[in-house]
Short mmCIF file of C-alpha atoms in Angstrom, two decimals:
data_model
loop_
_atom_site.label_atom_id
_atom_site.label_comp_id
_atom_site.label_asym_id
_atom_site.label_seq_id
_atom_site.Cartn_x
_atom_site.Cartn_y
_atom_site.Cartn_z
CA MET A 1130 -80.41 -61.72 -31.24
CA VAL A 1131 -81.60 -63.93 -34.06
CA SER A 1132 -84.14 -63.92 -36.54
CA PHE A 1133 -85.66 -66.72 -37.82
CA ILE A 1134 -87.37 -64.36 -41.00
CA ALA A 1135 -84.34 -63.21 -42.81
CA GLY A 1136 -83.78 -60.24 -45.85
CA ARG A 1137 -84.13 -56.16 -45.29
CA ALA A 1138 -87.29 -54.72 -43.71
CA GLU A 1139 -87.93 -53.12 -47.46
CA ASP A 1140 -88.48 -57.34 -49.05
CA THR A 1141 -91.34 -57.73 -46.21
CA ALA A 1142 -93.82 -56.71 -49.25
CA ALA A 1143 -91.76 -59.54 -51.73
CA GLU A 1144 -92.20 -62.07 -48.73
CA GLY A 1145 -95.91 -62.21 -48.33
CA PHE A 1146 -96.12 -60.48 -44.86
CA ARG A 1147 -96.43 -57.30 -43.21
CA GLY A 1148 -94.21 -58.05 -39.40
CA ARG A 1149 -90.70 -57.63 -38.20
CA ARG A 1150 -88.44 -59.94 -37.62
CA GLN A 1151 -88.48 -61.98 -34.82
CA PRO A 1152 -86.59 -63.09 -32.47
CA VAL A 1153 -85.64 -67.33 -33.07
CA LEU A 1154 -87.97 -68.40 -30.47
CA PHE A 1155 -90.67 -67.01 -32.03
CA LEU A 1156 -91.97 -69.74 -34.06
CA PRO A 1157 -91.79 -72.38 -31.38
CA LEU A 1158 -93.78 -70.51 -29.00
CA PHE A 1159 -96.59 -69.09 -31.59
CA ILE A 1160 -96.66 -71.95 -32.21
CA PHE A 1161 -97.26 -73.37 -28.60
CA ALA A 1162 -99.68 -70.38 -27.73
CA TYR A 1163 -101.68 -71.99 -30.58
CA PHE A 1164 -102.13 -75.64 -28.47
CA GLY A 1165 -101.97 -74.12 -24.98
CA VAL A 1166 -105.39 -72.45 -26.30
CA ALA A 1167 -106.94 -75.06 -28.14
CA LEU A 1168 -105.87 -77.88 -25.31
CA ALA A 1169 -108.07 -75.44 -22.88
CA ALA A 1170 -111.16 -74.78 -25.22
CA VAL A 1171 -111.27 -78.07 -26.80
CA SER A 1172 -110.57 -80.19 -23.68
CA ALA A 1173 -113.55 -77.83 -21.67
CA ALA A 1174 -115.41 -78.85 -24.75
CA ALA A 1175 -115.36 -82.01 -26.23
CA VAL A 1176 -114.57 -83.91 -22.17
CA SER A 1177 -115.49 -81.28 -19.02
CA ILE A 1178 -118.32 -80.18 -19.83
CA PRO A 1179 -119.34 -83.36 -21.50
CA LEU A 1180 -118.81 -84.77 -17.79
CA ARG A 1181 -119.96 -81.96 -15.70
CA LEU A 1182 -123.33 -81.54 -17.11
CA ALA A 1183 -123.06 -85.76 -16.53
CA GLU A 1184 -123.04 -85.01 -13.34
CA LEU A 1185 -125.34 -82.22 -13.18
CA ASP A 1186 -128.65 -82.98 -15.33
CA PRO A 1187 -128.04 -86.50 -16.44
CA ALA A 1188 -131.24 -86.87 -17.85
CA HIS A 1189 -130.83 -83.68 -20.66
CA LYS A 1190 -127.44 -83.99 -21.22
CA THR A 1191 -127.32 -83.93 -24.74
CA GLN A 1192 -130.11 -81.03 -24.84
CA MET A 1193 -128.03 -78.73 -22.31
CA LEU A 1194 -124.75 -79.84 -24.33
CA SER A 1195 -126.00 -78.09 -26.82
CA LEU A 1196 -127.48 -75.32 -25.82
CA THR A 1197 -124.04 -74.79 -23.78
CA ILE A 1198 -121.92 -75.07 -27.01
CA ALA A 1199 -124.75 -73.29 -29.37
CA MET A 1200 -124.14 -70.08 -26.73
CA GLY A 1201 -120.11 -70.04 -26.60
CA GLY A 1202 -120.61 -70.57 -30.17
CA VAL A 1203 -122.90 -67.09 -30.24
CA LEU A 1204 -120.06 -65.54 -28.44
CA VAL A 1205 -117.53 -65.77 -30.41
CA VAL A 1206 -118.61 -65.21 -33.55
CA LEU A 1207 -120.07 -61.37 -32.08
CA LEU A 1208 -116.53 -60.62 -30.82
CA THR A 1209 -114.72 -61.67 -33.95
CA ALA A 1210 -114.49 -59.92 -36.75
CA PRO A 1211 -115.32 -56.53 -34.24
CA LEU A 1212 -112.03 -57.38 -31.66
CA GLY A 1213 -109.93 -58.24 -35.42
CA ARG A 1214 -110.40 -54.43 -37.01
CA LEU A 1215 -110.08 -53.30 -32.98
CA SER A 1216 -106.55 -54.45 -33.15
CA ASP A 1217 -105.88 -53.33 -36.73
CA ILE A 1218 -106.31 -50.11 -36.25
CA SER A 1219 -104.97 -50.05 -32.01
CA THR A 1220 -102.56 -47.56 -30.93
CA ALA A 1221 -101.42 -49.42 -27.70
CA ARG A 1222 -97.46 -49.26 -26.31
CA ALA A 1223 -97.38 -52.78 -26.36
CA GLY A 1224 -98.35 -53.39 -30.36
CA ILE A 1225 -101.73 -54.88 -31.81
CA ARG A 1226 -101.62 -58.45 -31.03
CA ARG A 1227 -99.83 -57.94 -27.63
CA PRO A 1228 -102.50 -57.43 -25.77
CA TYR A 1229 -105.60 -59.12 -27.44
CA ILE A 1230 -103.17 -62.43 -26.52
CA LEU A 1231 -102.20 -62.03 -23.22
CA GLY A 1232 -105.77 -60.10 -22.05
CA GLY A 1233 -107.90 -62.77 -24.09
CA SER A 1234 -105.95 -66.10 -22.16
CA LEU A 1235 -106.78 -63.99 -18.50
CA VAL A 1236 -110.09 -63.86 -19.46
CA GLY A 1237 -110.63 -67.32 -20.97
CA ALA A 1238 -108.86 -68.76 -18.10
CA SER A 1239 -111.64 -66.59 -15.95
CA GLY A 1240 -114.20 -68.56 -17.35
CA MET A 1241 -112.54 -71.67 -16.74
CA LEU A 1242 -112.34 -71.81 -13.16
CA VAL A 1243 -116.13 -70.11 -12.99
CA LEU A 1244 -116.75 -73.46 -15.34
CA ALA A 1245 -114.56 -75.27 -12.85
CA LEU A 1246 -116.31 -74.18 -9.39
CA ALA A 1247 -120.44 -74.28 -11.06
CA PRO A 1248 -122.86 -76.42 -9.03
CA ASN A 1249 -125.00 -76.04 -11.99
CA VAL A 1250 -126.66 -75.33 -15.91
CA PRO A 1251 -126.65 -71.42 -16.00
CA LEU A 1252 -123.37 -70.92 -14.41
CA VAL A 1253 -120.86 -74.34 -16.33
CA ILE A 1254 -123.28 -72.00 -19.43
CA THR A 1255 -122.15 -68.38 -17.81
CA GLY A 1256 -118.31 -69.71 -17.34
CA TRP A 1257 -117.90 -71.72 -20.87
CA GLY A 1258 -119.52 -68.39 -22.29
CA ILE A 1259 -116.49 -65.95 -20.20
CA ALA A 1260 -114.16 -68.53 -21.84
CA GLN A 1261 -114.66 -68.23 -25.64
CA ALA A 1262 -114.67 -64.44 -25.20
CA GLY A 1263 -112.00 -64.08 -23.67
CA PHE A 1264 -110.29 -67.94 -26.03
CA ALA A 1265 -111.79 -66.17 -28.48
CA ALA A 1266 -109.68 -62.97 -28.67
CA THR A 1267 -107.07 -65.19 -28.50
CA SER A 1268 -107.32 -67.01 -31.17
CA MET A 1269 -107.93 -63.77 -33.28
CA ALA A 1270 -104.79 -62.40 -32.82
CA LEU A 1271 -102.65 -65.47 -33.29
CA ASN A 1272 -104.71 -66.02 -36.12
CA ALA A 1273 -103.85 -62.52 -38.03
CA LEU A 1274 -99.78 -63.33 -36.89
CA LEU A 1275 -99.81 -65.36 -39.30
CA ALA A 1276 -100.16 -63.13 -41.82
CA ASP A 1277 -98.71 -59.91 -40.08
CA GLN A 1278 -94.97 -62.17 -39.49
CA ILE A 1279 -95.59 -65.74 -41.28
CA PRO A 1280 -94.42 -64.96 -45.19
CA THR A 1281 -95.83 -66.64 -47.82
CA ARG A 1282 -93.25 -68.94 -48.97
CA ILE A 1283 -93.75 -70.78 -45.09
CA ARG A 1284 -97.04 -69.92 -44.46
CA ALA A 1285 -98.55 -73.40 -45.49
CA ARG A 1286 -95.92 -75.38 -43.16
CA VAL A 1287 -96.89 -72.80 -40.54
CA ALA A 1288 -100.30 -73.73 -40.75
CA ALA A 1289 -99.45 -77.48 -40.85
CA ALA A 1290 -97.96 -76.74 -37.26
CA PHE A 1291 -100.67 -74.39 -36.47
CA GLY A 1292 -103.06 -78.04 -38.00
CA LEU A 1293 -100.87 -80.34 -36.08
CA ALA A 1294 -101.18 -78.45 -32.76
CA THR A 1295 -105.19 -78.10 -32.52
CA GLY A 1296 -104.89 -82.05 -33.72
CA ILE A 1297 -103.00 -82.39 -30.86
CA ALA A 1298 -105.09 -81.08 -28.57
CA PRO A 1299 -108.03 -82.78 -28.04
CA VAL A 1300 -105.93 -85.74 -27.79
CA VAL A 1301 -103.47 -84.55 -24.66
CA GLY A 1302 -106.85 -83.08 -23.23
CA SER A 1303 -108.66 -86.45 -23.25
CA ALA A 1304 -105.70 -87.89 -21.64
CA LEU A 1305 -104.70 -85.44 -19.24
CA VAL A 1306 -108.87 -85.48 -17.88
CA GLY A 1307 -108.92 -88.75 -17.62
CA ALA A 1308 -105.65 -88.95 -15.91
CA LEU A 1309 -106.75 -86.14 -13.47
CA PRO A 1310 -108.63 -86.10 -9.73
CA GLY A 1311 -112.38 -86.54 -10.59
CA ASN A 1312 -112.11 -83.33 -9.63
CA PRO A 1313 -113.69 -79.80 -12.45
CA LEU A 1314 -110.66 -77.96 -10.54
CA TYR A 1315 -108.09 -79.66 -12.55
CA TRP A 1316 -110.02 -80.43 -15.35
CA PHE A 1317 -110.79 -77.02 -16.02
CA CYS A 1318 -108.25 -75.13 -14.71
CA ILE A 1319 -104.67 -76.92 -15.89
CA PRO A 1320 -105.25 -76.59 -18.73
CA ALA A 1321 -106.32 -72.99 -19.20
CA ALA A 1322 -102.94 -72.65 -16.39
CA ILE A 1323 -101.21 -74.39 -20.01
CA ALA A 1324 -103.37 -71.47 -22.30
CA LEU A 1325 -101.65 -68.71 -19.66
CA LEU A 1326 -98.71 -69.74 -20.07
CA ALA A 1327 -98.66 -70.55 -23.49
CA SER A 1328 -99.82 -66.82 -24.54
CA THR A 1329 -97.52 -65.26 -21.39
CA GLY A 1330 -94.35 -66.48 -23.20
CA LEU A 1331 -94.82 -65.25 -27.24
CA VAL A 1332 -95.69 -62.14 -25.25
CA MET A 1333 -92.23 -61.45 -24.05
CA VAL A 1334 -90.69 -62.58 -27.13
CA LEU A 1335 -93.06 -61.07 -30.19
CA ASP A 1336 -91.86 -57.85 -31.68
CA ASP A 1337 -95.58 -56.23 -32.12
CA ILE A 1338 -96.48 -54.18 -34.73
CA VAL A 1339 -96.89 -50.59 -33.03
CA ARG A 1340 -99.71 -47.77 -34.92
CA THR A 1341 -99.08 -44.74 -33.64
CA GLU A 1342 -101.60 -43.16 -36.41
CA ARG A 1343 -105.24 -43.65 -34.92
CA VAL A 1344 -108.00 -44.15 -37.50
CA PRO A 1345 -111.88 -43.94 -36.22
CA VAL A 1346 -113.52 -46.22 -35.32
CA ASP A 1347 -118.02 -46.35 -35.38
CA TRP A 1348 -120.43 -49.28 -34.85
CA ARG A 1349 -120.97 -48.80 -38.63
CA THR A 1350 -116.64 -50.07 -39.17
CA LEU A 1351 -117.05 -53.00 -36.22
CA LEU A 1352 -120.25 -53.67 -38.14
CA ARG A 1353 -118.70 -53.91 -42.03
CA SER A 1354 -115.55 -56.45 -39.63
CA TYR A 1355 -117.76 -59.32 -40.58
CA TRP A 1356 -118.06 -59.23 -44.10
CA ILE A 1357 -116.25 -59.62 -47.35
CA ASN A 1358 -118.63 -58.87 -50.68
CA PRO A 1359 -118.79 -62.85 -52.03
CA LEU A 1360 -120.31 -61.24 -54.48
CA GLN A 1361 -116.72 -59.17 -55.59
CA HIS A 1362 -114.05 -61.98 -54.43
CA LYS A 1363 -115.72 -65.76 -55.96
CA ASP A 1364 -112.87 -67.17 -55.29
CA PHE A 1365 -112.76 -65.65 -51.09
CA ALA A 1366 -116.26 -66.73 -50.56
CA TRP A 1367 -115.88 -70.62 -51.93
CA ALA A 1368 -113.18 -71.54 -49.60
CA TRP A 1369 -115.18 -69.88 -46.34
CA ALA A 1370 -118.00 -72.72 -48.14
CA CYS A 1371 -115.35 -74.69 -47.76
CA ARG A 1372 -113.96 -74.79 -44.40
CA LEU A 1373 -117.07 -74.18 -42.84
CA LEU A 1374 -118.96 -76.94 -44.14
CA VAL A 1375 -115.86 -78.75 -43.20
CA THR A 1376 -115.13 -77.92 -39.84
CA MET A 1377 -119.12 -78.25 -38.92
CA SER A 1378 -118.67 -82.23 -40.48
CA LEU A 1379 -115.98 -82.22 -37.29
CA VAL A 1380 -117.71 -81.14 -35.05
CA SER A 1381 -120.51 -82.34 -35.44
CA VAL A 1382 -118.99 -85.28 -34.20
CA VAL A 1383 -115.83 -84.26 -31.98
CA THR A 1384 -118.65 -82.31 -30.07
CA TYR A 1385 -120.51 -85.61 -28.72
CA LEU A 1386 -117.89 -87.79 -29.25
CA LEU A 1387 -117.79 -88.69 -25.93
CA PHE A 1388 -121.70 -89.67 -26.13
CA PHE A 1389 -121.96 -92.02 -28.54
CA LEU A 1390 -118.94 -94.12 -27.53
CA THR A 1391 -121.27 -94.59 -23.48
CA ASP A 1392 -124.90 -94.52 -25.73
CA ARG A 1393 -124.29 -96.51 -29.17
CA LEU A 1394 -120.92 -98.49 -28.76
CA GLY A 1395 -121.37 -99.49 -24.94
CA ILE A 1396 -119.06 -98.12 -22.88
CA ALA A 1397 -118.64 -97.79 -19.57
CA PRO A 1398 -118.46 -93.16 -18.50
CA GLU A 1399 -115.97 -93.63 -16.16
CA ASP A 1400 -113.92 -95.25 -19.02
CA ALA A 1401 -115.04 -92.86 -21.57
CA PRO A 1402 -112.06 -90.14 -21.04
CA SER A 1403 -109.68 -93.14 -21.75
CA ALA A 1404 -111.57 -94.42 -25.36
CA GLN A 1405 -112.01 -91.13 -25.81
CA GLY A 1406 -108.41 -90.08 -25.75
CA THR A 1407 -107.35 -93.46 -27.70
CA VAL A 1408 -109.79 -92.42 -30.83
CA LEU A 1409 -108.14 -88.92 -30.32
CA GLY A 1410 -104.65 -90.46 -30.15
CA ALA A 1411 -105.54 -92.45 -34.34
CA TYR A 1412 -106.48 -89.37 -35.28
CA PHE A 1413 -103.76 -87.32 -34.73
CA ALA A 1414 -101.53 -90.13 -35.33
CA SER A 1415 -102.56 -90.33 -39.06
CA SER A 1416 -102.74 -86.50 -39.42
CA VAL A 1417 -98.96 -86.22 -38.89
CA VAL A 1418 -97.67 -86.92 -41.61
CA THR A 1419 -100.61 -85.74 -44.27
CA THR A 1420 -99.97 -82.59 -42.38
CA LEU A 1421 -95.88 -82.71 -42.63
CA LEU A 1422 -95.87 -84.06 -46.58
CA PHE A 1423 -98.87 -81.85 -48.25
CA GLY A 1424 -97.47 -78.96 -46.44
CA TRP A 1425 -94.54 -79.24 -47.98
CA ILE A 1426 -95.91 -80.54 -51.06
CA SER A 1427 -98.43 -77.50 -51.31
CA ASP A 1428 -95.18 -74.59 -50.49
CA ARG A 1429 -92.90 -76.37 -52.57
CA THR A 1430 -95.20 -76.85 -55.49
CA GLY A 1431 -97.19 -73.45 -55.07
CA ARG A 1432 -100.99 -75.81 -55.27
CA ARG A 1433 -103.00 -75.75 -52.53
CA LYS A 1434 -106.85 -76.14 -54.42
CA ALA A 1435 -106.54 -79.71 -55.76
CA ILE A 1436 -104.62 -81.06 -51.65
CA VAL A 1437 -107.98 -79.14 -50.01
CA TRP A 1438 -110.95 -80.97 -51.88
CA GLY A 1439 -108.97 -84.41 -51.67
CA SER A 1440 -108.37 -83.57 -48.08
CA ALA A 1441 -112.76 -83.12 -48.44
CA LEU A 1442 -113.64 -86.15 -49.70
CA ILE A 1443 -111.49 -88.58 -47.47
CA THR A 1444 -112.39 -87.09 -44.58
CA ALA A 1445 -116.13 -88.14 -45.25
CA VAL A 1446 -115.29 -91.42 -46.31
CA GLY A 1447 -113.45 -91.71 -43.26
CA LEU A 1448 -116.70 -90.89 -41.41
CA LEU A 1449 -118.57 -92.27 -43.18
CA ILE A 1450 -116.86 -95.31 -42.01
CA SER A 1451 -117.05 -94.57 -38.37
CA LEU A 1452 -120.49 -94.17 -38.65
CA VAL A 1453 -120.76 -98.02 -39.60
CA ALA A 1454 -119.15 -99.01 -37.01
CA HIS A 1455 -120.52 -101.29 -34.29
CA ASP A 1456 -117.18 -101.85 -31.69
CA LEU A 1457 -114.20 -99.25 -31.20
CA THR A 1458 -111.63 -100.70 -33.09
CA LEU A 1459 -113.68 -99.83 -36.30
CA PHE A 1460 -114.67 -96.79 -35.60
CA THR A 1461 -111.02 -95.09 -34.57
CA VAL A 1462 -110.29 -96.84 -38.10
CA GLY A 1463 -112.50 -94.32 -39.96
CA ILE A 1464 -111.49 -91.58 -37.04
CA ALA A 1465 -107.68 -92.20 -38.07
CA LEU A 1466 -108.42 -92.55 -41.87
CA ALA A 1467 -110.54 -88.71 -40.88
CA GLY A 1468 -107.57 -87.62 -39.21
CA MET A 1469 -105.77 -88.12 -42.84
CA GLY A 1470 -107.81 -86.36 -44.52
CA GLN A 1471 -108.15 -83.06 -41.91
CA GLY A 1472 -104.40 -83.38 -42.16
CA ALA A 1473 -103.64 -82.56 -45.33
CA PHE A 1474 -107.08 -79.89 -45.80
CA VAL A 1475 -105.87 -78.43 -42.36
CA ALA A 1476 -102.25 -77.84 -43.48
CA VAL A 1477 -103.07 -76.04 -46.69
CA ASP A 1478 -106.87 -74.16 -46.57
CA VAL A 1479 -105.71 -71.89 -44.24
CA ALA A 1480 -102.45 -71.04 -47.08
CA MET A 1481 -104.86 -71.03 -49.60
CA MET A 1482 -107.63 -68.66 -47.56
CA THR A 1483 -104.29 -66.27 -46.88
CA GLU A 1484 -103.80 -65.86 -50.29
CA LEU A 1485 -107.78 -65.27 -51.32
CA LEU A 1486 -107.93 -62.49 -48.95
CA PRO A 1487 -109.31 -58.98 -50.96
CA GLU A 1488 -105.61 -56.31 -50.64
CA SER A 1489 -107.63 -54.60 -49.24
CA THR A 1490 -107.96 -55.81 -46.16
CA ASP A 1491 -106.01 -55.63 -43.09
CA ALA A 1492 -104.96 -58.92 -41.56
CA GLY A 1493 -107.02 -59.14 -38.48
CA THR A 1494 -110.19 -58.48 -40.01
CA GLY A 1495 -109.72 -60.65 -42.58
CA LEU A 1496 -108.54 -63.25 -39.92
CA ALA A 1497 -110.92 -62.82 -38.49
CA VAL A 1498 -114.15 -63.53 -41.17
CA ILE A 1499 -112.19 -66.43 -41.95
CA ALA A 1500 -112.43 -67.23 -38.21
CA LEU A 1501 -115.69 -66.98 -38.74
CA SER A 1502 -115.75 -69.77 -40.73
CA TYR A 1503 -114.72 -72.09 -37.71
CA GLN A 1504 -116.27 -70.74 -35.42
CA LEU A 1505 -119.71 -71.19 -36.51
CA PRO A 1506 -119.71 -74.09 -36.71
CA ALA A 1507 -120.13 -73.52 -33.40
CA LEU A 1508 -122.87 -71.80 -33.22
CA LEU A 1509 -124.42 -73.79 -36.02
CA VAL A 1510 -123.97 -77.62 -35.34
CA PRO A 1511 -126.03 -77.50 -31.79
CA ALA A 1512 -128.27 -75.78 -33.36
CA LEU A 1513 -129.17 -78.69 -35.92
CA ALA A 1514 -127.93 -80.82 -33.96
CA THR A 1515 -130.63 -81.05 -31.59
CA VAL A 1516 -132.92 -81.93 -34.51
CA LEU A 1517 -130.88 -84.32 -35.91
CA LEU A 1518 -129.88 -86.43 -32.55
CA GLY A 1519 -134.07 -85.78 -31.64
CA ILE A 1520 -134.86 -88.01 -34.79
CA GLY A 1521 -136.82 -91.16 -33.86
CA ASP A 1522 -138.29 -91.89 -29.97
CA THR A 1523 -135.22 -94.30 -29.36
CA GLY A 1524 -133.18 -91.82 -27.51
CA PRO A 1525 -129.88 -89.68 -29.40
CA ASN A 1526 -130.21 -90.36 -33.34
CA TYR A 1527 -126.53 -90.48 -33.55
CA THR A 1528 -126.62 -92.06 -37.09
CA ALA A 1529 -129.14 -89.27 -38.82
CA LEU A 1530 -125.69 -87.07 -36.94
CA PHE A 1531 -123.07 -88.93 -38.62
CA VAL A 1532 -124.94 -89.46 -42.28
CA ALA A 1533 -125.01 -84.54 -41.96
CA ALA A 1534 -121.07 -84.88 -40.72
CA VAL A 1535 -119.97 -87.42 -44.32
CA ALA A 1536 -122.64 -84.59 -46.08
CA ALA A 1537 -120.95 -81.60 -45.46
CA SER A 1538 -117.52 -83.06 -45.10
CA ALA A 1539 -118.69 -84.13 -49.02
CA LEU A 1540 -119.07 -81.18 -50.00
CA GLY A 1541 -117.09 -78.50 -48.55
CA GLY A 1542 -115.08 -81.08 -51.12
CA LEU A 1543 -117.04 -79.95 -53.63
CA ALA A 1544 -117.25 -76.15 -53.23
CA VAL A 1545 -113.36 -75.36 -53.79
CA LEU A 1546 -113.78 -76.57 -57.52
CA PRO A 1547 -114.69 -72.63 -58.55
CA ILE A 1548 -111.86 -71.47 -57.28
CA LYS A 1549 -110.21 -69.56 -60.04
CA ASN A 1550 -106.64 -67.84 -58.55
CA VAL A 1551 -105.38 -70.50 -56.68
CA ARG A 1552 -103.94 -74.01 -58.34
#
C-alpha cells in the first residue's frame, strides 16, 4: 500500500511524530473529515440556529442565540480534555482515535436531527448540546492525529490545509443553507450527513495506533487532563493565551454576523444568508493565499512567532474597518483583510503550539488542552456579548461588540511576543 510518509518506523521520533505509515488517501481524507465536522458545526452555529431562533423567538433572538451557543460551549469545554486523555490510554481493538472519530460524528448527527425537529427554544438548546458533545469527540481525535501522524517538517502545511478547510466551511455552509428549501431538516441534516460521510471515509483508511497495555484512570487523572502548568511551561501558556484571544475576536463577529447584516446594514432577512455567504466567501478567498504562502514559508524557515503576531494584528485592522462600515461593500473589505490575517495565523499557530507542548504530554491530552483555547470562546463570547450588545437602549450594540473583538485580536498578537523557544 502506498504511504504518504516515507522512511523507516525507527525514524519517526526524528520526524516529530509517533504514528504509523499511512495510505496515500489518508491525508486528503483527514482534511476532508476536518472540513466535514467544521461544516456541520459552523453552519449550524452561524446560520441554521440563528434562522431557527429568529422563527421561534424573534423578540429575544440574540439572547437565545447567546444562551444556546454558551450551553454548547460548556459541554465542549467539559468533555474535550477528559476525552483526549481517555483516547490516549484506550486499548480498543479499533485503535485509540478511530472510535472517537466515528462515534463522535454519529452523536453529533443525532444532535443535528434534534435541532431540525425542535419545536421550541429549550429543544434547540438540547439538540445543540448533543451535537457539540459529539463533534467535540471527533474534533479532539482529529486534532490528536496531527501530532500522532504528521511529521514536524510538514505540520504547518497540514495545519494550513486545516485552516483552509475551516475557513471554507462557513462559506459553504452559508451558501448551502441559502440554496436549500426553507426547511430545518435540510439546514441541519445535510451538513450532518456530510460530516458523517467524511468521518467514515477517514476511519476506513486510518492505520491507527493500537495500545495493549492498560493504564489505570480515575477522576483525578481526568481532572489533570485540563491542565498544563503555565508557570512551568510559560511559552506554551503565552501561545495558548494568544490563540484564545484571537479566536474570541473572530467568534464574536461570526456568531452574530447574520443579525449584524439584518439589524445594522439593513439587509432583508430572506437575503441575509446569501449576503453572509458573500462576506464569508471574501474572507475565505483572501485567506487562501496567506494560508498556503505562510504555511510554506514557516516550514521552510522554521519561523512561527513573527508570522503569528503579525497576522493577529492584521486581523485586528480588518475588524476595525468592518466596525466603521455602514454598507456591505466596505464591511466585506474589512472582513477580507481579517481573512488575510487569519489565513497566516491558522497556518502557523497550530504548528507552533504543538512544538511548545511539554515532551511528557500525550498527544490526545496535549491537543485537548490546545483545543480549549479555541473552544472556550464558544462559552466566553456569548456571556460577554450579551453584556456588550445590551449597552444602551437603542437595540443590540454591535459597535461595542466589534470594539471588543478588535481589542482581543490586538492583545492576542502581543501575547506571543514573550515566547522564547520558537523563532
